PDB file of C-alpha atoms in Angstrom:
ATOM      1  CA  GLY A   1       0.000   0.000   0.000  1.00  0.00           C
ATOM      2  CA  ALA A   2       2.772   2.423   0.893  1.00  0.00           C
ATOM      3  CA  PHE A   3       4.737   1.657  -2.294  1.00  0.00           C
ATOM      4  CA  ALA A   4       1.574   2.073  -4.397  1.00  0.00           C
ATOM      5  CA  ALA A   5       0.748   5.422  -2.780  1.00  0.00           C
ATOM      6  CA  ALA A   6       4.349   6.594  -3.151  1.00  0.00           C
ATOM      7  CA  THR A   7       4.347   5.601  -6.832  1.00  0.00           C
ATOM      8  CA  ALA A   8       1.115   7.512  -7.486  1.00  0.00           C
ATOM      9  CA  ALA A   9       2.347  10.623  -5.653  1.00  0.00           C
ATOM     10  CA  SER A  10       5.713  10.563  -7.423  1.00  0.00           C
ATOM     11  CA  GLU A  11       3.831  10.647 -10.749  1.00  0.00           C
ATOM     12  CA  GLY A  12       1.986  13.797  -9.677  1.00  0.00           C
ATOM     13  CA  LEU A  13      -1.322  12.204  -8.669  1.00  0.00           C
ATOM     14  CA  ASP A  14      -3.299  13.114  -5.551  1.00  0.00           C
ATOM     15  CA  ALA A  15      -3.102  10.072  -3.260  1.00  0.00           C
ATOM     16  CA  VAL A  16      -4.592   9.167   0.117  1.00  0.00           C
ATOM     17  CA  LEU A  17      -3.430   6.219   2.216  1.00  0.00           C
ATOM     18  CA  VAL A  18      -6.168   4.961   4.573  1.00  0.00           C
ATOM     19  CA  GLU A  19      -4.893   3.010   7.607  1.00  0.00           C
ATOM     20  CA  ARG A  20      -6.999   1.354  10.309  1.00  0.00           C
ATOM     21  CA  LYS A  21      -4.237   1.497  12.940  1.00  0.00           C
ATOM     22  CA  SER A  22      -3.161   4.522  14.951  1.00  0.00           C
ATOM     23  CA  GLU A  23      -0.137   6.527  13.839  1.00  0.00           C
ATOM     24  CA  SER A  24       1.994   4.951  16.593  1.00  0.00           C
ATOM     25  CA  GLU A  25       1.005   1.376  15.611  1.00  0.00           C
ATOM     26  CA  ALA A  26       0.925   1.740  11.825  1.00  0.00           C
ATOM     27  CA  GLY A  27       3.509  -0.224   9.853  1.00  0.00           C
ATOM     28  CA  ASP A  28       3.768  -3.067  12.375  1.00  0.00           C
ATOM     29  CA  ILE A  29       2.551  -6.411  11.034  1.00  0.00           C
ATOM     30  CA  ALA A  30       3.307 -10.044  11.797  1.00  0.00           C
ATOM     31  CA  CYS A  31       5.752 -11.679   9.417  1.00  0.00           C
ATOM     32  CA  GLY A  32       9.055 -13.512   9.437  1.00  0.00           C
ATOM     33  CA  ASP A  33      10.979 -10.271   8.734  1.00  0.00           C
ATOM     34  CA  ALA A  34      13.216 -12.012   6.183  1.00  0.00           C
ATOM     35  CA  ILE A  35      13.998 -10.697   2.691  1.00  0.00           C
ATOM     36  CA  LYS A  36      15.751 -13.029   0.265  1.00  0.00           C
ATOM     37  CA  GLY A  37      17.048 -10.153  -1.864  1.00  0.00           C
ATOM     38  CA  GLU A  38      16.514  -6.438  -2.387  1.00  0.00           C
ATOM     39  CA  SER A  39      16.522  -6.201  -6.185  1.00  0.00           C
ATOM     40  CA  ALA A  40      12.728  -6.134  -6.535  1.00  0.00           C
ATOM     41  CA  PHE A  41      12.203  -3.082  -4.296  1.00  0.00           C
ATOM     42  CA  PRO A  42      10.549  -0.174  -6.182  1.00  0.00           C
ATOM     43  CA  ASP A  43      12.864   2.830  -6.147  1.00  0.00           C
ATOM     44  CA  VAL A  44      10.099   5.385  -5.463  1.00  0.00           C
ATOM     45  CA  VAL A  45      11.300   5.779  -1.852  1.00  0.00           C
ATOM     46  CA  ASP A  46      14.748   6.395  -0.413  1.00  0.00           C
ATOM     47  CA  LEU A  47      15.927   2.786  -0.358  1.00  0.00           C
ATOM     48  CA  ASP A  48      19.265   3.621   1.292  1.00  0.00           C
ATOM     49  CA  TYR A  49      17.395   5.209   4.216  1.00  0.00           C
ATOM     50  CA  LEU A  50      15.007   2.245   4.374  1.00  0.00           C
ATOM     51  CA  ARG A  51      17.904  -0.235   4.582  1.00  0.00           C
ATOM     52  CA  GLU A  52      19.918   1.822   7.058  1.00  0.00           C
ATOM     53  CA  GLU A  53      16.994   2.266   9.435  1.00  0.00           C
ATOM     54  CA  SER A  54      15.257  -1.112   9.321  1.00  0.00           C
ATOM     55  CA  PHE A  55      17.594  -3.806   7.940  1.00  0.00           C
ATOM     56  CA  THR A  56      19.093  -5.089  11.186  1.00  0.00           C
ATOM     57  CA  ASN A  57      20.906  -8.123   9.703  1.00  0.00           C
ATOM     58  CA  ARG A  58      22.238  -7.941   6.144  1.00  0.00           C
ATOM     59  CA  ARG A  59      24.447 -11.048   6.341  1.00  0.00           C
ATOM     60  CA  ILE A  60      21.931 -13.768   5.365  1.00  0.00           C
ATOM     61  CA  THR A  61      23.565 -16.097   2.824  1.00  0.00           C
ATOM     62  CA  ARG A  62      22.029 -19.529   3.491  1.00  0.00           C
ATOM     63  CA  ALA A  63      18.956 -21.458   4.580  1.00  0.00           C
ATOM     64  CA  LEU A  64      19.041 -24.270   7.136  1.00  0.00           C
ATOM     65  CA  PHE A  65      16.306 -26.899   6.871  1.00  0.00           C
ATOM     66  CA  GLU A  66      15.932 -29.132   9.947  1.00  0.00           C
ATOM     67  CA  ASN A  67      14.543 -32.663   9.792  1.00  0.00           C
ATOM     68  CA  PRO A  68      12.248 -32.998  12.853  1.00  0.00           C
ATOM     69  CA  SER A  69      12.528 -36.801  12.767  1.00  0.00           C
ATOM     70  CA  THR A  70      16.309 -37.171  12.648  1.00  0.00           C
ATOM     71  CA  GLY A  71      17.605 -33.774  13.782  1.00  0.00           C
ATOM     72  CA  GLU A  72      19.708 -33.539  10.620  1.00  0.00           C
ATOM     73  CA  ARG A  73      20.234 -30.158   8.947  1.00  0.00           C
ATOM     74  CA  VAL A  74      20.397 -29.397   5.239  1.00  0.00           C
ATOM     75  CA  ASP A  75      22.438 -26.279   4.499  1.00  0.00           C
ATOM     76  CA  ILE A  76      21.482 -24.528   1.244  1.00  0.00           C
ATOM     77  CA  PRO A  77      23.247 -21.389  -0.078  1.00  0.00           C
ATOM     78  CA  LEU A  78      20.834 -18.671  -1.179  1.00  0.00           C
ATOM     79  CA  GLY A  79      22.984 -17.524  -4.078  1.00  0.00           C
ATOM     80  CA  THR A  80      22.374 -13.933  -3.008  1.00  0.00           C
ATOM     81  CA  THR A  81      22.655 -11.902   0.181  1.00  0.00           C
ATOM     82  CA  GLY A  82      19.401 -11.502   2.047  1.00  0.00           C
ATOM     83  CA  ALA A  83      18.420  -9.599   5.152  1.00  0.00           C
ATOM     84  CA  VAL A  84      16.287  -9.717   8.268  1.00  0.00           C
ATOM     85  CA  LEU A  85      14.595  -6.496   9.265  1.00  0.00           C
ATOM     86  CA  ASP A  86      12.813  -4.763  12.113  1.00  0.00           C
ATOM     87  CA  ARG A  87       9.323  -4.929  10.608  1.00  0.00           C
ATOM     88  CA  LYS A  88       7.858  -2.083  12.676  1.00  0.00           C
ATOM     89  CA  ARG A  89      10.693   0.290  11.815  1.00  0.00           C
ATOM     90  CA  TYR A  90      10.468  -0.815   8.173  1.00  0.00           C
ATOM     91  CA  GLY A  91       6.778   0.137   8.132  1.00  0.00           C
ATOM     92  CA  GLU A  92       7.462   3.426   9.880  1.00  0.00           C
ATOM     93  CA  VAL A  93      10.090   4.418   7.317  1.00  0.00           C
ATOM     94  CA  LEU A  94       7.743   3.579   4.443  1.00  0.00           C
ATOM     95  CA  LEU A  95       5.104   5.841   5.987  1.00  0.00           C
ATOM     96  CA  GLU A  96       7.679   8.601   6.513  1.00  0.00           C
ATOM     97  CA  GLU A  97       8.613   8.355   2.850  1.00  0.00           C
ATOM     98  CA  VAL A  98       4.973   8.335   1.747  1.00  0.00           C
ATOM     99  CA  ASP A  99       4.382  11.485   3.783  1.00  0.00           C
ATOM    100  CA  ARG A 100       7.486  13.135   2.324  1.00  0.00           C
ATOM    101  CA  LEU A 101       6.201  12.473  -1.195  1.00  0.00           C
ATOM    102  CA  GLY A 102       2.953  14.276  -0.465  1.00  0.00           C
ATOM    103  CA  VAL A 103       0.511  11.455   0.222  1.00  0.00           C
ATOM    104  CA  ASP A 104      -2.290  12.290   2.693  1.00  0.00           C
ATOM    105  CA  LEU A 105      -2.139   9.793   5.583  1.00  0.00           C
ATOM    106  CA  HIS A 106      -5.427   9.048   7.354  1.00  0.00           C
ATOM    107  CA  PHE A 107      -4.894   6.876  10.445  1.00  0.00           C
ATOM    108  CA  GLU A 108      -7.548   5.169  12.625  1.00  0.00           C
ATOM    109  CA  THR A 109      -9.787   4.935   9.569  1.00  0.00           C
ATOM    110  CA  VAL A 110     -11.517   1.565   9.185  1.00  0.00           C
ATOM    111  CA  VAL A 111     -12.787   0.741   5.698  1.00  0.00           C
ATOM    112  CA  GLN A 112     -16.255  -0.847   5.843  1.00  0.00           C
ATOM    113  CA  ASP A 113     -17.435  -0.973   2.242  1.00  0.00           C
ATOM    114  CA  VAL A 114     -16.654  -0.194  -1.391  1.00  0.00           C
ATOM    115  CA  THR A 115     -18.671   2.233  -3.524  1.00  0.00           C
ATOM    116  CA  GLN A 116     -19.558   1.372  -7.118  1.00  0.00           C
ATOM    117  CA  GLU A 117     -21.500   2.798 -10.049  1.00  0.00           C
ATOM    118  CA  ASP A 118     -24.390   0.846 -11.592  1.00  0.00           C
ATOM    119  CA  ASP A 119     -22.034  -0.369 -14.332  1.00  0.00           C
ATOM    120  CA  GLY A 120     -19.710  -1.911 -11.713  1.00  0.00           C
ATOM    121  CA  ARG A 121     -16.979   0.703 -11.766  1.00  0.00           C
ATOM    122  CA  VAL A 122     -15.403   1.122  -8.303  1.00  0.00           C
ATOM    123  CA  THR A 123     -15.527   4.781  -7.243  1.00  0.00           C
ATOM    124  CA  GLY A 124     -14.015   4.662  -3.751  1.00  0.00           C
ATOM    125  CA  VAL A 125     -14.600   3.358  -0.242  1.00  0.00           C
ATOM    126  CA  ARG A 126     -16.719   4.070   2.806  1.00  0.00           C
ATOM    127  CA  ALA A 127     -15.044   4.019   6.223  1.00  0.00           C
ATOM    128  CA  THR A 128     -15.487   5.039   9.861  1.00  0.00           C
ATOM    129  CA  ARG A 129     -13.233   7.270  11.943  1.00  0.00           C
ATOM    130  CA  ASN A 130     -13.949   8.075  15.596  1.00  0.00           C
ATOM    131  CA  GLY A 131     -17.482   6.780  15.115  1.00  0.00           C
ATOM    132  CA  ASP A 132     -18.170   8.982  12.077  1.00  0.00           C
ATOM    133  CA  VAL A 133     -18.764   7.748   8.531  1.00  0.00           C
ATOM    134  CA  VAL A 134     -16.272   9.093   5.974  1.00  0.00           C
ATOM    135  CA  GLU A 135     -16.390   8.521   2.220  1.00  0.00           C
ATOM    136  CA  TYR A 136     -13.538   8.604  -0.269  1.00  0.00           C
ATOM    137  CA  GLU A 137     -14.066   9.179  -3.981  1.00  0.00           C
ATOM    138  CA  ALA A 138     -11.237   8.089  -6.253  1.00  0.00           C
ATOM    139  CA  GLU A 139     -10.532   7.460  -9.928  1.00  0.00           C
ATOM    140  CA  VAL A 140      -8.467   4.447  -8.860  1.00  0.00           C
ATOM    141  CA  THR A 141      -8.835   2.473  -5.607  1.00  0.00           C
ATOM    142  CA  VAL A 142      -5.978   0.158  -4.624  1.00  0.00           C
ATOM    143  CA  ASP A 143      -6.807  -2.610  -2.144  1.00  0.00           C
ATOM    144  CA  ALA A 144      -3.625  -3.347  -0.183  1.00  0.00           C
ATOM    145  CA  ALA A 145      -5.298  -4.620   2.973  1.00  0.00           C
ATOM    146  CA  GLY A 146      -3.955  -8.154   2.846  1.00  0.00           C
ATOM    147  CA  ALA A 147      -5.349 -11.657   2.752  1.00  0.00           C
ATOM    148  CA  LEU A 148      -8.564 -10.974   4.667  1.00  0.00           C
ATOM    149  CA  SER A 149      -9.499  -7.643   3.093  1.00  0.00           C
ATOM    150  CA  ILE A 150     -13.249  -7.041   3.082  1.00  0.00           C
ATOM    151  CA  LEU A 151     -13.134  -5.184  -0.239  1.00  0.00           C
ATOM    152  CA  GLN A 152     -12.733  -8.311  -2.347  1.00  0.00           C
ATOM    153  CA  ASP A 153     -15.884  -9.638  -0.643  1.00  0.00           C
ATOM    154  CA  ARG A 154     -17.890  -6.389  -0.712  1.00  0.00           C
ATOM    155  CA  ALA A 155     -17.210  -5.394  -4.312  1.00  0.00           C
ATOM    156  CA  ASP A 156     -19.335  -6.834  -7.112  1.00  0.00           C
ATOM    157  CA  LEU A 157     -16.653  -8.115  -9.460  1.00  0.00           C
ATOM    158  CA  SER A 158     -18.935 -10.319 -11.566  1.00  0.00           C
ATOM    159  CA  GLY A 159     -18.500  -8.088 -14.601  1.00  0.00           C
ATOM    160  CA  SER A 160     -14.710  -8.201 -14.515  1.00  0.00           C
ATOM    161  CA  ARG A 161     -11.976 -10.797 -14.930  1.00  0.00           C
ATOM    162  CA  PHE A 162     -11.133 -10.619 -11.225  1.00  0.00           C
ATOM    163  CA  ASP A 163     -10.352 -14.113  -9.916  1.00  0.00           C
ATOM    164  CA  THR A 164     -12.662 -14.810  -6.956  1.00  0.00           C
ATOM    165  CA  ASP A 165     -12.264 -18.588  -6.699  1.00  0.00           C
ATOM    166  CA  VAL A 166     -10.627 -18.571  -3.267  1.00  0.00           C
ATOM    167  CA  SER A 167     -11.404 -21.087  -0.524  1.00  0.00           C
ATOM    168  CA  TYR A 168     -10.738 -20.775   3.198  1.00  0.00           C
ATOM    169  CA  SER A 169      -8.191 -23.601   3.054  1.00  0.00           C
ATOM    170  CA  GLN A 170      -6.007 -21.413   0.831  1.00  0.00           C
ATOM    171  CA  PHE A 171      -5.129 -19.155   3.746  1.00  0.00           C
ATOM    172  CA  CYS A 172      -2.693 -19.773   6.556  1.00  0.00           C
ATOM    173  CA  SER A 173      -2.197 -18.204   9.947  1.00  0.00           C
ATOM    174  CA  ALA A 174       1.164 -16.961  11.137  1.00  0.00           C
ATOM    175  CA  TYR A 175       2.277 -16.331  14.699  1.00  0.00           C
ATOM    176  CA  ARG A 176       5.637 -14.945  15.716  1.00  0.00           C
ATOM    177  CA  GLU A 177       7.542 -13.781  18.760  1.00  0.00           C
ATOM    178  CA  VAL A 178      10.641 -11.602  18.870  1.00  0.00           C
ATOM    179  CA  VAL A 179      13.017 -13.107  21.428  1.00  0.00           C
ATOM    180  CA  ASP A 180      16.263 -11.852  22.988  1.00  0.00           C
ATOM    181  CA  VAL A 181      18.783 -14.605  23.803  1.00  0.00           C
ATOM    182  CA  GLU A 182      21.676 -14.300  26.250  1.00  0.00           C
ATOM    183  CA  GLU A 183      24.490 -15.475  23.925  1.00  0.00           C
ATOM    184  CA  PRO A 184      25.011 -14.896  20.178  1.00  0.00           C
ATOM    185  CA  VAL A 185      23.656 -17.722  18.022  1.00  0.00           C
ATOM    186  CA  ASP A 186      26.062 -19.461  15.655  1.00  0.00           C
ATOM    187  CA  TRP A 187      23.621 -19.241  12.719  1.00  0.00           C
ATOM    188  CA  ASP A 188      23.142 -15.469  12.464  1.00  0.00           C
ATOM    189  CA  ASP A 189      23.886 -15.724   8.710  1.00  0.00           C
ATOM    190  CA  ALA A 190      21.029 -18.198   8.107  1.00  0.00           C
ATOM    191  CA  LEU A 191      17.262 -18.547   7.893  1.00  0.00           C
ATOM    192  CA  VAL A 192      16.277 -21.669   9.824  1.00  0.00           C
ATOM    193  CA  PHE A 193      13.190 -23.708   8.843  1.00  0.00           C
ATOM    194  CA  LYS A 194      11.685 -26.785  10.495  1.00  0.00           C
ATOM    195  CA  PRO A 195       8.511 -28.584   9.292  1.00  0.00           C
ATOM    196  CA  THR A 196       5.711 -29.220  11.792  1.00  0.00           C
ATOM    197  CA  GLU A 197       3.682 -32.421  12.034  1.00  0.00           C
ATOM    198  CA  GLU A 198       0.695 -30.583  10.572  1.00  0.00           C
ATOM    199  CA  LEU A 199       0.892 -28.634   7.323  1.00  0.00           C
ATOM    200  CA  GLY A 200       3.254 -25.807   8.214  1.00  0.00           C
ATOM    201  CA  TYR A 201       6.717 -24.982   9.492  1.00  0.00           C
ATOM    202  CA  LEU A 202       8.617 -23.274  12.280  1.00  0.00           C
ATOM    203  CA  TRP A 203      11.118 -20.518  11.534  1.00  0.00           C
ATOM    204  CA  TYR A 204      14.052 -18.908  13.341  1.00  0.00           C
ATOM    205  CA  PHE A 205      15.190 -15.703  11.652  1.00  0.00           C
ATOM    206  CA  PRO A 206      17.989 -13.693  13.340  1.00  0.00           C
ATOM    207  CA  ARG A 207      17.351  -9.937  13.360  1.00  0.00           C
ATOM    208  CA  THR A 208      20.707  -9.733  15.106  1.00  0.00           C
ATOM    209  CA  GLU A 209      22.960 -12.369  16.619  1.00  0.00           C
ATOM    210  CA  THR A 210      21.004 -12.098  19.899  1.00  0.00           C
ATOM    211  CA  ARG A 211      17.487 -11.029  18.766  1.00  0.00           C
ATOM    212  CA  ILE A 212      15.554 -13.739  16.921  1.00  0.00           C
ATOM    213  CA  ASN A 213      12.198 -13.732  15.155  1.00  0.00           C
ATOM    214  CA  VAL A 214      10.703 -17.131  16.017  1.00  0.00           C
ATOM    215  CA  GLY A 215       7.385 -18.219  14.587  1.00  0.00           C
ATOM    216  CA  LEU A 216       5.305 -20.616  12.581  1.00  0.00           C
ATOM    217  CA  GLY A 217       2.822 -20.675   9.751  1.00  0.00           C
ATOM    218  CA  PHE A 218       0.029 -23.210   9.437  1.00  0.00           C
ATOM    219  CA  GLN A 219      -3.102 -23.820   7.396  1.00  0.00           C
ATOM    220  CA  MET A 220      -6.139 -22.104   8.921  1.00  0.00           C
ATOM    221  CA  THR A 221      -8.155 -25.330   8.856  1.00  0.00           C
ATOM    222  CA  GLU A 222      -5.949 -26.619  11.715  1.00  0.00           C
ATOM    223  CA  PRO A 223      -6.394 -25.751  15.440  1.00  0.00           C
ATOM    224  CA  PRO A 224      -4.082 -22.740  15.975  1.00  0.00           C
ATOM    225  CA  MET A 225      -3.279 -23.056  19.673  1.00  0.00           C
ATOM    226  CA  GLU A 226      -2.031 -26.643  19.356  1.00  0.00           C
ATOM    227  CA  LEU A 227       0.488 -25.462  16.794  1.00  0.00           C
ATOM    228  CA  VAL A 228       1.583 -22.518  18.936  1.00  0.00           C
ATOM    229  CA  GLU A 229       2.343 -25.139  21.587  1.00  0.00           C
ATOM    230  CA  ALA A 230       4.552 -26.879  18.998  1.00  0.00           C
ATOM    231  CA  LEU A 231       6.539 -23.664  18.722  1.00  0.00           C
ATOM    232  CA  LYS A 232       6.870 -23.381  22.494  1.00  0.00           C
ATOM    233  CA  ARG A 233       8.075 -26.972  22.795  1.00  0.00           C
ATOM    234  CA  ASP A 234      10.689 -26.493  20.087  1.00  0.00           C
ATOM    235  CA  VAL A 235      12.001 -23.286  21.656  1.00  0.00           C
ATOM    236  CA  ARG A 236      12.284 -25.026  25.040  1.00  0.00           C
ATOM    237  CA  ASP A 237      14.361 -27.811  23.468  1.00  0.00           C
ATOM    238  CA  ARG A 238      16.963 -25.394  22.026  1.00  0.00           C
ATOM    239  CA  ALA A 239      19.897 -24.701  24.339  1.00  0.00           C
ATOM    240  CA  GLU A 240      20.529 -21.255  22.833  1.00  0.00           C
ATOM    241  CA  PHE A 241      17.077 -20.112  24.033  1.00  0.00           C
ATOM    242  CA  GLU A 242      17.662 -20.906  27.704  1.00  0.00           C
ATOM    243  CA  GLY A 243      16.920 -17.742  29.686  1.00  0.00           C
ATOM    244  CA  ALA A 244      15.540 -15.981  26.594  1.00  0.00           C
ATOM    245  CA  ARG A 245      13.158 -13.035  26.944  1.00  0.00           C
ATOM    246  CA  VAL A 246      10.137 -12.379  24.697  1.00  0.00           C
ATOM    247  CA  VAL A 247       9.929  -8.710  23.654  1.00  0.00           C
ATOM    248  CA  ASP A 248       7.007  -8.844  21.192  1.00  0.00           C
ATOM    249  CA  LYS A 249       4.174 -11.114  19.984  1.00  0.00           C
ATOM    250  CA  LEU A 250       1.900 -10.823  16.946  1.00  0.00           C
ATOM    251  CA  GLY A 251      -0.204 -12.927  14.578  1.00  0.00           C
ATOM    252  CA  ALA A 252      -1.719 -12.505  11.110  1.00  0.00           C
ATOM    253  CA  ALA A 253      -3.465 -14.270   8.220  1.00  0.00           C
ATOM    254  CA  LEU A 254      -1.603 -14.915   4.954  1.00  0.00           C
ATOM    255  CA  PRO A 255      -2.532 -16.226   1.489  1.00  0.00           C
ATOM    256  CA  THR A 256      -0.904 -19.482   0.382  1.00  0.00           C
ATOM    257  CA  ARG A 257      -2.652 -20.054  -2.969  1.00  0.00           C
ATOM    258  CA  ARG A 258      -1.318 -19.284  -6.429  1.00  0.00           C
ATOM    259  CA  PRO A 259      -1.394 -15.608  -7.514  1.00  0.00           C
ATOM    260  CA  TYR A 260      -4.606 -14.180  -8.917  1.00  0.00           C
ATOM    261  CA  ASP A 261      -5.031 -14.635 -12.695  1.00  0.00           C
ATOM    262  CA  SER A 262      -6.290 -11.045 -12.725  1.00  0.00           C
ATOM    263  CA  ALA A 263      -6.595  -8.606  -9.836  1.00  0.00           C
ATOM    264  CA  VAL A 264      -7.825  -5.613 -11.837  1.00  0.00           C
ATOM    265  CA  ALA A 265     -11.349  -4.291 -12.324  1.00  0.00           C
ATOM    266  CA  ASP A 266     -12.750  -0.965 -13.529  1.00  0.00           C
ATOM    267  CA  GLY A 267     -11.751   1.695 -11.010  1.00  0.00           C
TER     268      GLY A 267
END
């Protein structure tokens, strides 16, 4: 959403970014924080500033896959240098850049519905802020609200080529904790993956050599709390996490299906 707004503003268009969170919470989402490479980043923002502020570990060169049955590890070079970032700071910098480029930022604004003409053209959204209804009219509306956005459900896309064949099983849930450990880990140049018994995997991504993003993703048709327990058990079994301190927790829903055939409709 931030990159889209920045792109529009940099081309001279009037752009508004509507965000449900408060200004202090905006930009913070649950993810693994890992970036395989930086080459695909749009250059509409100051990428050097983004990296300097939010890329806390730029030494990732390999992936470690753990076999839960045997304990064996498979070490695979990435072929490029990746990074692990501070996701909240990353989001904050994107919003700073969006503001610098002239985008209007509207926080604590919860989108409730989409507005359309009789011919199906999308003309904007309807939202609430501080209990009041606010409406936005736009020539182009970009839905960047993630896997569970209400817009794809509210909009009548029957007259377009928009791909709506999505089932609940094609989503997954993700849960992660940011953990400080007492001693530097010996895999701070690696992304560590470990399959779970159910459909999913655990991850250990080092933001620094002593601050680790630990989490798991799993299909939403499975009981979530049982799988969070799987994460807790695995952390307890790792010597490097003895005496560790949790500094943050967050969860989110993610899409796991193939990309949309078409994600464009009139407006």
